Amino acid sequence: MSIRNILVTGGAGFIGANFVHYWLENNPQDNIVVLDALTYAGNKANLHTVIESTHLTFVKGDICDTALVETLLKEHKLDTIVHFAAESHVDRSITGPDAFIETNIIGTYSLLKAAKKVWVDEPKAEGKSPISHRFHHVSTDEVYGTLSATDPAFTEETAYAPNSPYSASKAASDHLVRAYYHTYGLEVTTSNCSNNYGPYHFPEKLIPLIITNILFNKPLPVYGDGQQIRDWLYVTDHARGIELVLNKGRIGENYNIGGSNEWANIDIVNVVCQLMNEAFAENPTLASRFSQAKAALSGEAESLITYVTDRAGHDRRYAIDATKTNNELGYQPVETFDTGIKKTVEWYLSNDDWWKELLVKEVNNDS
């Protein structure tokens, strides 16, 4: 098997870090360079179990620094980019869209420029063929807009209709990647995924927020009526899907990666509450470790549910049709929601040092 030298942008973030863990475990001959600016959602601790690997190089830097990216591509003889780096929190995009435009659009453009120069332009200038390469762009189902309860799920042919600054910035980046394939011949693939969950998920997102709020006996905020529907994908299944796209995907194509796992937000919250109630009932040590979790201790975590005003432009439903990815690449999620959510709750209960440090940083940053 040939050795890949991969640049993983945003590799200290939630999905990126899980991808790095997965890739090094399943492709131990390959080399990875992680490029991450370590903004609020990037955390080097997400890589703590692999950071000393001789096959991993960590670089703190910005994807908008085109010269840095060019240097990394050349010095490490990188032939693959897996581009996770993005601002991704919809609420933050509503209150502060500038960072989303800068990172998601300008940052992606910067990477494309660097890749084209190093892999295509410079070899041609020397009379050589372009370097064999792949630029894989990781996107989201939110670029497709929203669905009614009866609409068919998003396919790769669904017209883009983004409704938030976040999804609009991701849609723009998708179009740039497509343009660099059609105009310049850059060898690209794009994947659009559904909502990920699992280890290392930043505590502001729904599932880790519910878990950590229960442990501090804080209200569990549910937007509107809680009937917004999302397709949930365990993060390791996402990494597995990207691996299939890299190994078998057709150049220039988009692939939807989903969990076939639609849940209303309020039902997700109730499932997590039930698992937390069960965990505290079955494991007496949790009472001493998380003494503030009064509702969970009494088996009533769901009593913390609090309905709050819905956010602006809140999409009602997302759903991924992954038929193309299943048929062409043989993709199927390994985790059911039942197995995945149990693993996730157990991980957060076992790794409180990780998320407590992040919560302290958030408090300090907000003060």
Short mmCIF file of N, CA and C in Angstrom, two decimals, residues 175-340:
data_model
loop_
_atom_site.label_atom_id
_atom_site.label_comp_id
_atom_site.label_asym_id
_atom_site.label_seq_id
_atom_site.Cartn_x
_atom_site.Cartn_y
_atom_site.Cartn_z
N HIS A 175 -18.58 25.78 -3.55
CA HIS A 175 -18.55 26.25 -4.93
C HIS A 175 -17.12 26.57 -5.39
N LEU A 176 -16.32 27.12 -4.47
CA LEU A 176 -14.92 27.40 -4.82
C LEU A 176 -14.17 26.10 -5.13
N VAL A 177 -14.39 25.08 -4.33
CA VAL A 177 -13.73 23.79 -4.56
C VAL A 177 -14.15 23.23 -5.92
N ARG A 178 -15.44 23.28 -6.20
CA ARG A 178 -15.93 22.82 -7.50
C ARG A 178 -15.28 23.60 -8.64
N ALA A 179 -15.18 24.92 -8.48
CA ALA A 179 -14.61 25.77 -9.53
C ALA A 179 -13.16 25.43 -9.79
N TYR A 180 -12.39 25.11 -8.74
CA TYR A 180 -10.98 24.80 -8.93
C TYR A 180 -10.79 23.45 -9.65
N TYR A 181 -11.78 22.58 -9.54
CA TYR A 181 -11.75 21.34 -10.32
C TYR A 181 -12.06 21.62 -11.78
N HIS A 182 -13.16 22.30 -12.02
CA HIS A 182 -13.61 22.50 -13.39
C HIS A 182 -12.71 23.48 -14.16
N THR A 183 -12.17 24.49 -13.49
CA THR A 183 -11.36 25.49 -14.17
C THR A 183 -9.89 25.09 -14.28
N TYR A 184 -9.34 24.56 -13.19
CA TYR A 184 -7.90 24.33 -13.14
C TYR A 184 -7.49 22.86 -13.10
N GLY A 185 -8.47 21.98 -12.99
CA GLY A 185 -8.14 20.57 -12.96
C GLY A 185 -7.62 20.06 -11.63
N LEU A 186 -7.79 20.84 -10.57
CA LEU A 186 -7.39 20.35 -9.24
C LEU A 186 -8.24 19.12 -8.91
N GLU A 187 -7.60 18.08 -8.39
CA GLU A 187 -8.29 16.83 -8.13
C GLU A 187 -8.98 16.89 -6.77
N VAL A 188 -10.28 17.15 -6.80
CA VAL A 188 -11.03 17.42 -5.57
C VAL A 188 -12.15 16.40 -5.39
N THR A 189 -12.55 16.25 -4.13
CA THR A 189 -13.80 15.61 -3.75
C THR A 189 -14.39 16.42 -2.61
N THR A 190 -15.70 16.34 -2.46
CA THR A 190 -16.39 17.04 -1.37
C THR A 190 -17.35 16.07 -0.70
N SER A 191 -17.43 16.13 0.62
CA SER A 191 -18.45 15.36 1.33
C SER A 191 -19.31 16.31 2.15
N ASN A 192 -20.61 16.05 2.15
CA ASN A 192 -21.56 16.82 2.96
C ASN A 192 -22.14 15.90 4.01
N CYS A 193 -21.89 16.22 5.26
CA CYS A 193 -22.26 15.31 6.34
C CYS A 193 -23.44 15.84 7.15
N SER A 194 -24.08 14.93 7.87
CA SER A 194 -25.12 15.32 8.80
C SER A 194 -24.50 15.64 10.17
N ASN A 195 -25.34 15.94 11.16
CA ASN A 195 -24.85 16.33 12.49
C ASN A 195 -23.99 15.23 13.11
N ASN A 196 -22.75 15.57 13.46
CA ASN A 196 -21.85 14.63 14.11
C ASN A 196 -22.01 14.69 15.63
N TYR A 197 -21.72 13.59 16.30
CA TYR A 197 -21.64 13.56 17.76
C TYR A 197 -20.61 12.53 18.16
N GLY A 198 -20.10 12.65 19.39
CA GLY A 198 -19.12 11.70 19.87
C GLY A 198 -18.08 12.37 20.74
N PRO A 199 -16.94 11.72 21.00
CA PRO A 199 -15.88 12.26 21.86
C PRO A 199 -15.30 13.56 21.31
N TYR A 200 -14.85 14.41 22.22
CA TYR A 200 -14.17 15.68 21.91
C TYR A 200 -15.10 16.73 21.30
N HIS A 201 -16.40 16.54 21.41
CA HIS A 201 -17.35 17.52 20.87
C HIS A 201 -17.38 18.73 21.79
N PHE A 202 -17.19 19.92 21.22
CA PHE A 202 -17.10 21.14 22.02
C PHE A 202 -18.39 21.33 22.83
N PRO A 203 -18.28 21.69 24.11
CA PRO A 203 -19.44 21.68 25.02
C PRO A 203 -20.57 22.65 24.69
N GLU A 204 -20.41 23.53 23.70
CA GLU A 204 -21.52 24.42 23.35
C GLU A 204 -22.55 23.72 22.44
N LYS A 205 -22.19 22.60 21.83
CA LYS A 205 -23.10 21.90 20.93
C LYS A 205 -24.11 21.07 21.71
N LEU A 206 -25.22 20.70 21.06
CA LEU A 206 -26.40 20.20 21.78
C LEU A 206 -26.11 19.04 22.72
N ILE A 207 -25.56 17.93 22.22
CA ILE A 207 -25.42 16.75 23.06
C ILE A 207 -24.44 16.97 24.21
N PRO A 208 -23.23 17.47 23.98
CA PRO A 208 -22.35 17.72 25.13
C PRO A 208 -22.86 18.81 26.06
N LEU A 209 -23.60 19.78 25.51
CA LEU A 209 -24.19 20.82 26.36
C LEU A 209 -25.19 20.21 27.33
N ILE A 210 -26.03 19.30 26.83
CA ILE A 210 -27.02 18.66 27.69
C ILE A 210 -26.32 17.83 28.78
N ILE A 211 -25.30 17.07 28.39
CA ILE A 211 -24.59 16.24 29.36
C ILE A 211 -23.95 17.11 30.45
N THR A 212 -23.21 18.13 30.05
CA THR A 212 -22.49 18.93 31.04
C THR A 212 -23.44 19.78 31.88
N ASN A 213 -24.52 20.27 31.29
CA ASN A 213 -25.49 21.03 32.09
C ASN A 213 -26.16 20.16 33.14
N ILE A 214 -26.44 18.92 32.80
CA ILE A 214 -27.01 18.00 33.79
C ILE A 214 -26.04 17.82 34.96
N LEU A 215 -24.77 17.72 34.65
CA LEU A 215 -23.77 17.50 35.71
C LEU A 215 -23.60 18.71 36.62
N PHE A 216 -23.98 19.89 36.13
CA PHE A 216 -23.96 21.10 36.96
C PHE A 216 -25.37 21.51 37.41
N ASN A 217 -26.34 20.63 37.13
CA ASN A 217 -27.75 20.89 37.50
C ASN A 217 -28.26 22.22 36.92
N LYS A 218 -27.82 22.52 35.71
CA LYS A 218 -28.23 23.75 35.04
C LYS A 218 -29.37 23.46 34.07
N PRO A 219 -30.16 24.47 33.70
CA PRO A 219 -31.26 24.27 32.74
C PRO A 219 -30.76 23.68 31.42
N LEU A 220 -31.60 22.87 30.80
CA LEU A 220 -31.30 22.28 29.50
C LEU A 220 -32.10 23.05 28.45
N PRO A 221 -31.47 24.01 27.77
CA PRO A 221 -32.22 24.88 26.85
C PRO A 221 -32.63 24.15 25.58
N VAL A 222 -33.91 24.24 25.24
CA VAL A 222 -34.46 23.64 24.02
C VAL A 222 -35.11 24.76 23.22
N TYR A 223 -34.63 24.96 22.00
CA TYR A 223 -35.17 26.03 21.16
C TYR A 223 -36.61 25.74 20.72
N GLY A 224 -37.47 26.77 20.84
CA GLY A 224 -38.83 26.67 20.32
C GLY A 224 -39.59 25.50 20.90
N ASP A 225 -40.19 24.69 20.00
CA ASP A 225 -40.94 23.52 20.48
C ASP A 225 -40.10 22.26 20.52
N GLY A 226 -38.82 22.37 20.13
CA GLY A 226 -37.92 21.21 20.19
C GLY A 226 -38.14 20.19 19.10
N GLN A 227 -38.98 20.51 18.12
CA GLN A 227 -39.30 19.54 17.08
C GLN A 227 -38.42 19.66 15.84
N GLN A 228 -37.35 20.44 15.93
CA GLN A 228 -36.40 20.50 14.82
C GLN A 228 -35.74 19.12 14.68
N ILE A 229 -35.67 18.64 13.46
CA ILE A 229 -35.20 17.27 13.20
C ILE A 229 -33.83 17.30 12.53
N ARG A 230 -32.93 16.47 13.03
CA ARG A 230 -31.59 16.35 12.48
C ARG A 230 -31.25 14.88 12.28
N ASP A 231 -30.39 14.63 11.29
CA ASP A 231 -29.84 13.29 11.08
C ASP A 231 -28.51 13.24 11.83
N TRP A 232 -28.35 12.27 12.72
CA TRP A 232 -27.18 12.22 13.59
C TRP A 232 -26.22 11.12 13.16
N LEU A 233 -24.93 11.48 13.11
CA LEU A 233 -23.88 10.61 12.62
C LEU A 233 -22.76 10.53 13.65
N TYR A 234 -22.45 9.30 14.09
CA TYR A 234 -21.34 9.13 15.03
C TYR A 234 -20.04 9.51 14.33
N VAL A 235 -19.20 10.27 15.00
CA VAL A 235 -18.07 10.93 14.34
C VAL A 235 -17.09 9.93 13.72
N THR A 236 -16.92 8.76 14.30
CA THR A 236 -16.02 7.77 13.71
C THR A 236 -16.58 7.22 12.41
N ASP A 237 -17.91 7.12 12.31
CA ASP A 237 -18.52 6.72 11.04
C ASP A 237 -18.28 7.78 9.96
N HIS A 238 -18.22 9.03 10.37
CA HIS A 238 -17.90 10.10 9.42
C HIS A 238 -16.46 9.91 8.90
N ALA A 239 -15.53 9.67 9.81
CA ALA A 239 -14.13 9.44 9.41
C ALA A 239 -14.03 8.26 8.46
N ARG A 240 -14.78 7.22 8.74
CA ARG A 240 -14.78 6.04 7.88
C ARG A 240 -15.32 6.39 6.48
N GLY A 241 -16.34 7.24 6.44
CA GLY A 241 -16.88 7.66 5.16
C GLY A 241 -15.89 8.46 4.34
N ILE A 242 -15.16 9.36 5.00
CA ILE A 242 -14.14 10.15 4.30
C ILE A 242 -13.04 9.25 3.76
N GLU A 243 -12.65 8.25 4.54
CA GLU A 243 -11.64 7.31 4.07
C GLU A 243 -12.09 6.63 2.78
N LEU A 244 -13.36 6.25 2.70
CA LEU A 244 -13.89 5.61 1.50
C LEU A 244 -13.87 6.58 0.31
N VAL A 245 -14.22 7.85 0.58
CA VAL A 245 -14.19 8.84 -0.50
C VAL A 245 -12.76 9.00 -1.02
N LEU A 246 -11.79 9.08 -0.12
CA LEU A 246 -10.39 9.22 -0.53
C LEU A 246 -9.90 8.01 -1.33
N ASN A 247 -10.34 6.83 -0.92
CA ASN A 247 -9.84 5.61 -1.56
C ASN A 247 -10.60 5.22 -2.82
N LYS A 248 -11.91 5.55 -2.87
CA LYS A 248 -12.74 5.05 -3.97
C LYS A 248 -13.53 6.14 -4.70
N GLY A 249 -13.58 7.35 -4.11
CA GLY A 249 -14.43 8.39 -4.68
C GLY A 249 -13.92 8.88 -6.02
N ARG A 250 -14.87 9.30 -6.87
CA ARG A 250 -14.53 9.83 -8.19
C ARG A 250 -14.15 11.31 -8.08
N ILE A 251 -13.10 11.69 -8.77
CA ILE A 251 -12.63 13.07 -8.75
C ILE A 251 -13.74 14.00 -9.23
N GLY A 252 -13.90 15.13 -8.53
CA GLY A 252 -14.89 16.12 -8.89
C GLY A 252 -16.28 15.85 -8.35
N GLU A 253 -16.46 14.75 -7.62
CA GLU A 253 -17.79 14.37 -7.14
C GLU A 253 -18.04 14.81 -5.70
N ASN A 254 -19.33 14.98 -5.39
CA ASN A 254 -19.80 15.21 -4.02
C ASN A 254 -20.40 13.92 -3.48
N TYR A 255 -20.18 13.67 -2.20
CA TYR A 255 -20.75 12.48 -1.55
C TYR A 255 -21.40 12.88 -0.23
N ASN A 256 -22.66 12.49 -0.05
CA ASN A 256 -23.34 12.71 1.22
C ASN A 256 -22.99 11.59 2.19
N ILE A 257 -22.61 11.97 3.40
CA ILE A 257 -22.30 11.00 4.45
C ILE A 257 -23.27 11.25 5.60
N GLY A 258 -24.18 10.31 5.82
CA GLY A 258 -25.21 10.48 6.85
C GLY A 258 -25.32 9.28 7.75
N GLY A 259 -26.12 9.45 8.79
CA GLY A 259 -26.30 8.37 9.75
C GLY A 259 -27.59 7.60 9.59
N SER A 260 -28.48 8.04 8.65
CA SER A 260 -29.81 7.44 8.49
C SER A 260 -30.50 7.37 9.85
N ASN A 261 -30.51 8.50 10.53
CA ASN A 261 -30.78 8.51 11.97
C ASN A 261 -31.45 9.82 12.37
N GLU A 262 -32.68 10.03 11.94
CA GLU A 262 -33.36 11.30 12.20
C GLU A 262 -34.00 11.31 13.59
N TRP A 263 -33.73 12.41 14.31
CA TRP A 263 -34.28 12.60 15.64
C TRP A 263 -34.69 14.06 15.82
N ALA A 264 -35.83 14.26 16.51
CA ALA A 264 -36.20 15.61 16.93
C ALA A 264 -35.31 16.02 18.10
N ASN A 265 -34.96 17.29 18.18
CA ASN A 265 -34.07 17.76 19.25
C ASN A 265 -34.58 17.39 20.64
N ILE A 266 -35.87 17.56 20.88
CA ILE A 266 -36.40 17.28 22.22
C ILE A 266 -36.27 15.80 22.55
N ASP A 267 -36.37 14.93 21.54
CA ASP A 267 -36.20 13.50 21.79
C ASP A 267 -34.75 13.17 22.11
N ILE A 268 -33.83 13.85 21.44
CA ILE A 268 -32.40 13.69 21.77
C ILE A 268 -32.16 14.07 23.22
N VAL A 269 -32.70 15.20 23.63
CA VAL A 269 -32.51 15.66 25.01
C VAL A 269 -33.07 14.64 25.99
N ASN A 270 -34.24 14.10 25.71
CA ASN A 270 -34.84 13.12 26.62
C ASN A 270 -34.04 11.83 26.68
N VAL A 271 -33.48 11.40 25.55
CA VAL A 271 -32.64 10.20 25.54
C VAL A 271 -31.41 10.40 26.41
N VAL A 272 -30.75 11.57 26.26
CA VAL A 272 -29.56 11.84 27.06
C VAL A 272 -29.93 11.91 28.55
N CYS A 273 -31.05 12.54 28.87
CA CYS A 273 -31.49 12.60 30.27
C CYS A 273 -31.69 11.21 30.84
N GLN A 274 -32.32 10.32 30.08
CA GLN A 274 -32.56 8.96 30.55
C GLN A 274 -31.25 8.22 30.78
N LEU A 275 -30.30 8.37 29.84
CA LEU A 275 -29.00 7.71 30.00
C LEU A 275 -28.25 8.25 31.21
N MET A 276 -28.37 9.54 31.46
CA MET A 276 -27.71 10.12 32.63
C MET A 276 -28.37 9.62 33.92
N ASN A 277 -29.69 9.55 33.94
CA ASN A 277 -30.38 8.99 35.11
C ASN A 277 -29.91 7.57 35.38
N GLU A 278 -29.82 6.77 34.33
CA GLU A 278 -29.41 5.37 34.48
C GLU A 278 -27.96 5.27 34.95
N ALA A 279 -27.11 6.14 34.41
CA ALA A 279 -25.70 6.10 34.80
C ALA A 279 -25.53 6.38 36.28
N PHE A 280 -26.24 7.39 36.78
CA PHE A 280 -26.13 7.73 38.21
C PHE A 280 -26.74 6.65 39.09
N ALA A 281 -27.77 5.97 38.60
CA ALA A 281 -28.39 4.90 39.37
C ALA A 281 -27.49 3.67 39.44
N GLU A 282 -26.73 3.43 38.37
CA GLU A 282 -25.93 2.22 38.28
C GLU A 282 -24.52 2.38 38.83
N ASN A 283 -24.02 3.62 38.88
CA ASN A 283 -22.63 3.86 39.28
C ASN A 283 -22.57 4.82 40.47
N PRO A 284 -22.47 4.30 41.70
CA PRO A 284 -22.48 5.16 42.89
C PRO A 284 -21.34 6.17 42.94
N THR A 285 -20.22 5.90 42.25
CA THR A 285 -19.09 6.83 42.31
C THR A 285 -19.40 8.16 41.64
N LEU A 286 -20.38 8.17 40.74
CA LEU A 286 -20.72 9.42 40.06
C LEU A 286 -21.28 10.46 41.03
N ALA A 287 -21.93 10.00 42.09
CA ALA A 287 -22.51 10.92 43.06
C ALA A 287 -21.44 11.76 43.74
N SER A 288 -20.30 11.17 44.01
CA SER A 288 -19.22 11.93 44.65
C SER A 288 -18.44 12.76 43.63
N ARG A 289 -18.31 12.26 42.43
CA ARG A 289 -17.57 12.99 41.41
C ARG A 289 -18.36 14.18 40.87
N PHE A 290 -19.67 14.04 40.82
CA PHE A 290 -20.53 15.10 40.29
C PHE A 290 -21.65 15.41 41.28
N SER A 291 -21.25 15.92 42.44
CA SER A 291 -22.21 16.13 43.52
C SER A 291 -23.25 17.20 43.21
N GLN A 292 -22.97 18.06 42.22
CA GLN A 292 -23.93 19.11 41.87
C GLN A 292 -25.09 18.58 41.03
N ALA A 293 -24.98 17.40 40.52
CA ALA A 293 -25.98 16.87 39.59
C ALA A 293 -27.21 16.35 40.33
N LYS A 294 -27.89 17.23 41.02
CA LYS A 294 -28.99 16.85 41.91
C LYS A 294 -30.12 16.15 41.15
N ALA A 295 -30.51 16.69 40.00
CA ALA A 295 -31.64 16.10 39.27
C ALA A 295 -31.30 14.69 38.80
N ALA A 296 -30.09 14.49 38.27
CA ALA A 296 -29.69 13.16 37.82
C ALA A 296 -29.58 12.19 38.99
N LEU A 297 -29.08 12.70 40.12
CA LEU A 297 -28.96 11.86 41.30
C LEU A 297 -30.31 11.33 41.76
N SER A 298 -31.37 12.12 41.55
CA SER A 298 -32.71 11.69 41.95
C SER A 298 -33.46 11.04 40.79
N GLY A 299 -32.76 10.82 39.67
CA GLY A 299 -33.39 10.17 38.52
C GLY A 299 -34.34 11.06 37.76
N GLU A 300 -34.13 12.38 37.82
CA GLU A 300 -35.07 13.30 37.20
C GLU A 300 -34.35 14.37 36.37
N ALA A 301 -33.35 13.96 35.61
CA ALA A 301 -32.60 14.92 34.80
C ALA A 301 -33.52 15.68 33.84
N GLU A 302 -34.57 15.03 33.36
CA GLU A 302 -35.48 15.69 32.42
C GLU A 302 -36.21 16.88 33.02
N SER A 303 -36.22 16.98 34.37
CA SER A 303 -36.87 18.13 35.02
C SER A 303 -36.13 19.43 34.71
N LEU A 304 -34.90 19.35 34.21
CA LEU A 304 -34.10 20.53 33.90
C LEU A 304 -34.42 21.12 32.52
N ILE A 305 -35.23 20.41 31.73
CA ILE A 305 -35.55 20.89 30.38
C ILE A 305 -36.27 22.23 30.46
N THR A 306 -35.76 23.20 29.69
CA THR A 306 -36.32 24.55 29.67
C THR A 306 -36.46 24.99 28.22
N TYR A 307 -37.67 25.35 27.81
CA TYR A 307 -37.89 25.82 26.45
C TYR A 307 -37.53 27.30 26.36
N VAL A 308 -36.75 27.64 25.33
CA VAL A 308 -36.29 29.02 25.16
C VAL A 308 -36.70 29.51 23.77
N THR A 309 -36.64 30.83 23.58
CA THR A 309 -37.02 31.43 22.31
C THR A 309 -36.18 30.85 21.17
N ASP A 310 -36.86 30.48 20.10
CA ASP A 310 -36.16 29.89 18.97
C ASP A 310 -35.19 30.89 18.35
N ARG A 311 -34.11 30.38 17.77
CA ARG A 311 -33.12 31.25 17.16
C ARG A 311 -33.61 31.71 15.77
N ALA A 312 -33.05 32.79 15.31
CA ALA A 312 -33.44 33.35 14.02
C ALA A 312 -33.11 32.39 12.88
N GLY A 313 -34.06 32.22 11.96
CA GLY A 313 -33.81 31.41 10.77
C GLY A 313 -33.52 29.95 11.05
N HIS A 314 -34.10 29.41 12.12
CA HIS A 314 -33.78 28.05 12.53
C HIS A 314 -34.38 27.05 11.54
N ASP A 315 -33.53 26.31 10.82
CA ASP A 315 -34.00 25.31 9.87
C ASP A 315 -34.76 24.21 10.60
N ARG A 316 -35.87 23.77 9.99
CA ARG A 316 -36.75 22.84 10.67
C ARG A 316 -36.24 21.40 10.63
N ARG A 317 -35.73 21.00 9.47
CA ARG A 317 -35.32 19.60 9.35
C ARG A 317 -34.18 19.46 8.36
N TYR A 318 -33.20 18.64 8.72
CA TYR A 318 -32.16 18.19 7.81
C TYR A 318 -32.22 16.67 7.75
N ALA A 319 -32.02 16.14 6.56
CA ALA A 319 -31.94 14.67 6.43
C ALA A 319 -31.09 14.35 5.22
N ILE A 320 -30.19 13.41 5.38
CA ILE A 320 -29.23 13.03 4.34
C ILE A 320 -29.67 11.73 3.68
N ASP A 321 -29.70 11.74 2.36
CA ASP A 321 -29.84 10.52 1.58
C ASP A 321 -28.45 10.13 1.10
N ALA A 322 -27.91 9.08 1.68
CA ALA A 322 -26.53 8.66 1.37
C ALA A 322 -26.49 7.51 0.37
N THR A 323 -27.54 7.37 -0.44
CA THR A 323 -27.61 6.24 -1.38
C THR A 323 -26.40 6.20 -2.31
N LYS A 324 -26.01 7.36 -2.85
CA LYS A 324 -24.87 7.41 -3.77
C LYS A 324 -23.60 6.90 -3.08
N THR A 325 -23.36 7.37 -1.86
CA THR A 325 -22.16 6.95 -1.11
C THR A 325 -22.24 5.47 -0.77
N ASN A 326 -23.42 5.00 -0.42
CA ASN A 326 -23.59 3.58 -0.12
C ASN A 326 -23.31 2.72 -1.35
N ASN A 327 -23.92 3.11 -2.49
CA ASN A 327 -23.82 2.29 -3.69
C ASN A 327 -22.43 2.33 -4.32
N GLU A 328 -21.85 3.54 -4.41
CA GLU A 328 -20.54 3.68 -5.09
C GLU A 328 -19.37 3.25 -4.22
N LEU A 329 -19.46 3.53 -2.93
CA LEU A 329 -18.28 3.35 -2.06
C LEU A 329 -18.45 2.24 -1.03
N GLY A 330 -19.66 1.70 -0.92
CA GLY A 330 -19.90 0.66 0.08
C GLY A 330 -20.01 1.19 1.49
N TYR A 331 -20.43 2.47 1.62
CA TYR A 331 -20.50 3.08 2.95
C TYR A 331 -21.77 2.66 3.70
N GLN A 332 -21.59 2.30 4.96
CA GLN A 332 -22.69 2.08 5.90
C GLN A 332 -22.21 2.47 7.28
N PRO A 333 -23.01 3.24 8.04
CA PRO A 333 -22.61 3.53 9.42
C PRO A 333 -22.49 2.25 10.24
N VAL A 334 -21.50 2.18 11.08
CA VAL A 334 -21.33 1.03 11.97
C VAL A 334 -22.15 1.21 13.25
N GLU A 335 -22.16 2.45 13.77
CA GLU A 335 -22.86 2.72 15.02
C GLU A 335 -24.34 3.01 14.77
N THR A 336 -25.21 2.39 15.55
CA THR A 336 -26.59 2.84 15.65
C THR A 336 -26.63 4.02 16.60
N PHE A 337 -27.74 4.75 16.63
CA PHE A 337 -27.79 5.85 17.58
C PHE A 337 -27.74 5.32 19.02
N ASP A 338 -28.32 4.17 19.24
CA ASP A 338 -28.33 3.59 20.59
C ASP A 338 -26.90 3.32 21.07
N THR A 339 -26.08 2.70 20.22
CA THR A 339 -24.71 2.40 20.64
C THR A 339 -23.86 3.65 20.69
N GLY A 340 -24.04 4.55 19.72
CA GLY A 340 -23.22 5.75 19.65
C GLY A 340 -23.47 6.71 20.79
#
